[in-house]
Amino acid sequence: MREWRIWDFPDEVRVCFSDDFRERLFKTLKEICGNRYRLAKILGLHPMTVKEHELGKSTYGRPVFIPVFVLRSLIEIFRKSEFSSIISEIEKHITKIRLEGGRSLIVHCPILPI
């Protein structure tokens, strides 16, 4: 039977990481890319969006979930670097999953892979 990894999910799925892991993830990404602005350019996102993903909350204080399509891009960055071991930790540190849009239900503490 095939396992479903988080990066196999549709683009509309969004994830939230534990605070410690998210901080370590973005610290490592900035180490690889140089800074948040270069990371944003690589991801094709606005630097403020990357900052919100890094902080885990919006400028309005609401939780920010990272879309799976961004997660796939992050994984590609890690695969090309010396920090590829972090990929195996990603699913262990996902605390919430939801669909795009503010009204969707949130799955807390998902067990991945499925």
GROMACS .gro file of C-alpha atoms in nm:
model
  114
    1MET     CA    1   0.000   0.000   0.000
    2ARG     CA    2   0.128   0.348  -0.089
    3GLU     CA    3   0.207   0.604   0.180
    4TRP     CA    4   0.086   0.961   0.134
    5ARG     CA    5   0.349   1.214   0.233
    6ILE     CA    6   0.251   1.575   0.307
    7TRP     CA    7   0.411   1.690  -0.020
    8ASP     CA    8   0.179   1.450  -0.210
    9PHE     CA    9  -0.125   1.648  -0.093
   10PRO     CA   10  -0.298   1.903  -0.321
   11ASP     CA   11  -0.176   2.263  -0.334
   12GLU     CA   12  -0.482   2.383  -0.138
   13VAL     CA   13  -0.359   2.205   0.175
   14ARG     CA   14  -0.171   2.418   0.428
   15VAL     CA   15   0.039   2.314   0.727
   16CYS     CA   16   0.151   2.465   1.054
   17PHE     CA   17   0.474   2.361   1.226
   18SER     CA   18   0.572   2.359   1.590
   19ASP     CA   19   0.731   2.691   1.685
   20ASP     CA   20   1.077   2.545   1.756
   21PHE     CA   21   1.093   2.355   1.429
   22ARG     CA   22   0.959   2.648   1.222
   23GLU     CA   23   1.226   2.876   1.369
   24ARG     CA   24   1.499   2.620   1.296
   25LEU     CA   25   1.360   2.560   0.946
   26PHE     CA   26   1.371   2.927   0.849
   27LYS     CA   27   1.704   2.988   1.018
   28THR     CA   28   1.849   2.709   0.806
   29LEU     CA   29   1.678   2.840   0.491
   30LYS     CA   30   1.826   3.186   0.549
   31GLU     CA   31   2.165   3.024   0.601
   32ILE     CA   32   2.132   2.847   0.265
   33CYS     CA   33   1.983   3.139   0.070
   34GLY     CA   34   2.158   3.427   0.246
   35ASN     CA   35   1.854   3.621   0.368
   36ARG     CA   36   1.474   3.638   0.362
   37TYR     CA   37   1.467   3.847   0.043
   38ARG     CA   38   1.669   3.596  -0.157
   39LEU     CA   39   1.454   3.315  -0.018
   40ALA     CA   40   1.139   3.504  -0.124
   41LYS     CA   41   1.279   3.550  -0.474
   42ILE     CA   42   1.360   3.178  -0.503
   43LEU     CA   43   1.010   3.086  -0.383
   44GLY     CA   44   0.841   3.349  -0.600
   45LEU     CA   45   0.675   3.504  -0.294
   46HIS     CA   46   0.664   3.853  -0.148
   47PRO     CA   47   0.922   3.898   0.132
   48MET     CA   48   0.640   3.989   0.373
   49THR     CA   49   0.471   3.655   0.299
   50VAL     CA   50   0.796   3.474   0.378
   51LYS     CA   51   0.824   3.675   0.701
   52GLU     CA   52   0.470   3.571   0.800
   53HIS     CA   53   0.555   3.206   0.728
   54GLU     CA   54   0.870   3.244   0.935
   55LEU     CA   55   0.688   3.403   1.230
   56GLY     CA   56   0.387   3.172   1.202
   57LYS     CA   57   0.145   3.462   1.222
   58SER     CA   58   0.016   3.742   1.005
   59THR     CA   59   0.055   4.114   1.066
   60TYR     CA   60  -0.291   4.092   1.223
   61GLY     CA   61  -0.178   3.825   1.471
   62ARG     CA   62  -0.365   3.538   1.303
   63PRO     CA   63  -0.193   3.200   1.259
   64VAL     CA   64  -0.033   3.152   0.918
   65PHE     CA   65  -0.027   2.810   0.754
   66ILE     CA   66   0.232   2.728   0.487
   67PRO     CA   67   0.086   2.600   0.158
   68VAL     CA   68   0.203   2.259   0.040
   69PHE     CA   69   0.329   2.407  -0.288
   70VAL     CA   70   0.567   2.628  -0.086
   71LEU     CA   71   0.668   2.328   0.124
   72ARG     CA   72   0.761   2.140  -0.194
   73SER     CA   73   0.986   2.432  -0.297
   74LEU     CA   74   1.148   2.434   0.048
   75ILE     CA   75   1.220   2.063   0.016
   76GLU     CA   76   1.389   2.124  -0.319
   77ILE     CA   77   1.609   2.389  -0.158
   78PHE     CA   78   1.707   2.144   0.115
   79ARG     CA   79   1.775   1.862  -0.133
   80LYS     CA   80   2.030   2.081  -0.312
   81SER     CA   81   2.207   2.174   0.013
   82GLU     CA   82   2.406   2.008   0.286
   83PHE     CA   83   2.098   2.026   0.512
   84SER     CA   84   1.896   1.757   0.330
   85SER     CA   85   1.852   1.563   0.657
   86ILE     CA   86   1.592   1.818   0.770
   87ILE     CA   87   1.349   1.679   0.508
   88SER     CA   88   1.296   1.364   0.714
   89GLU     CA   89   1.189   1.577   1.012
   90ILE     CA   90   0.926   1.788   0.836
   91GLU     CA   91   0.625   1.561   0.887
   92LYS     CA   92   0.710   1.493   1.252
   93HIS     CA   93   0.675   1.862   1.337
   94ILE     CA   94   0.346   1.943   1.163
   95THR     CA   95   0.100   2.042   1.434
   96LYS     CA   96  -0.201   2.138   1.217
   97ILE     CA   97  -0.334   2.086   0.864
   98ARG     CA   98  -0.618   2.266   0.692
   99LEU     CA   99  -0.748   2.351   0.348
  100GLU     CA  100  -0.698   2.694   0.195
  101GLY     CA  101  -0.949   2.948   0.321
  102GLY     CA  102  -1.023   3.066   0.671
  103ARG     CA  103  -1.339   2.864   0.729
  104SER     CA  104  -1.201   2.513   0.677
  105LEU     CA  105  -1.171   2.264   0.960
  106ILE     CA  106  -0.830   2.218   1.117
  107VAL     CA  107  -0.678   1.876   1.178
  108HIS     CA  108  -0.470   1.895   1.495
  109CYS     CA  109  -0.169   1.669   1.556
  110PRO     CA  110  -0.192   1.475   1.227
  111ILE     CA  111  -0.014   1.142   1.201
  112LEU     CA  112   0.196   1.147   0.886
  113PRO     CA  113   0.265   0.984   0.649
  114ILE     CA  114  -0.082   0.844   0.587
   0.00000   0.00000   0.00000
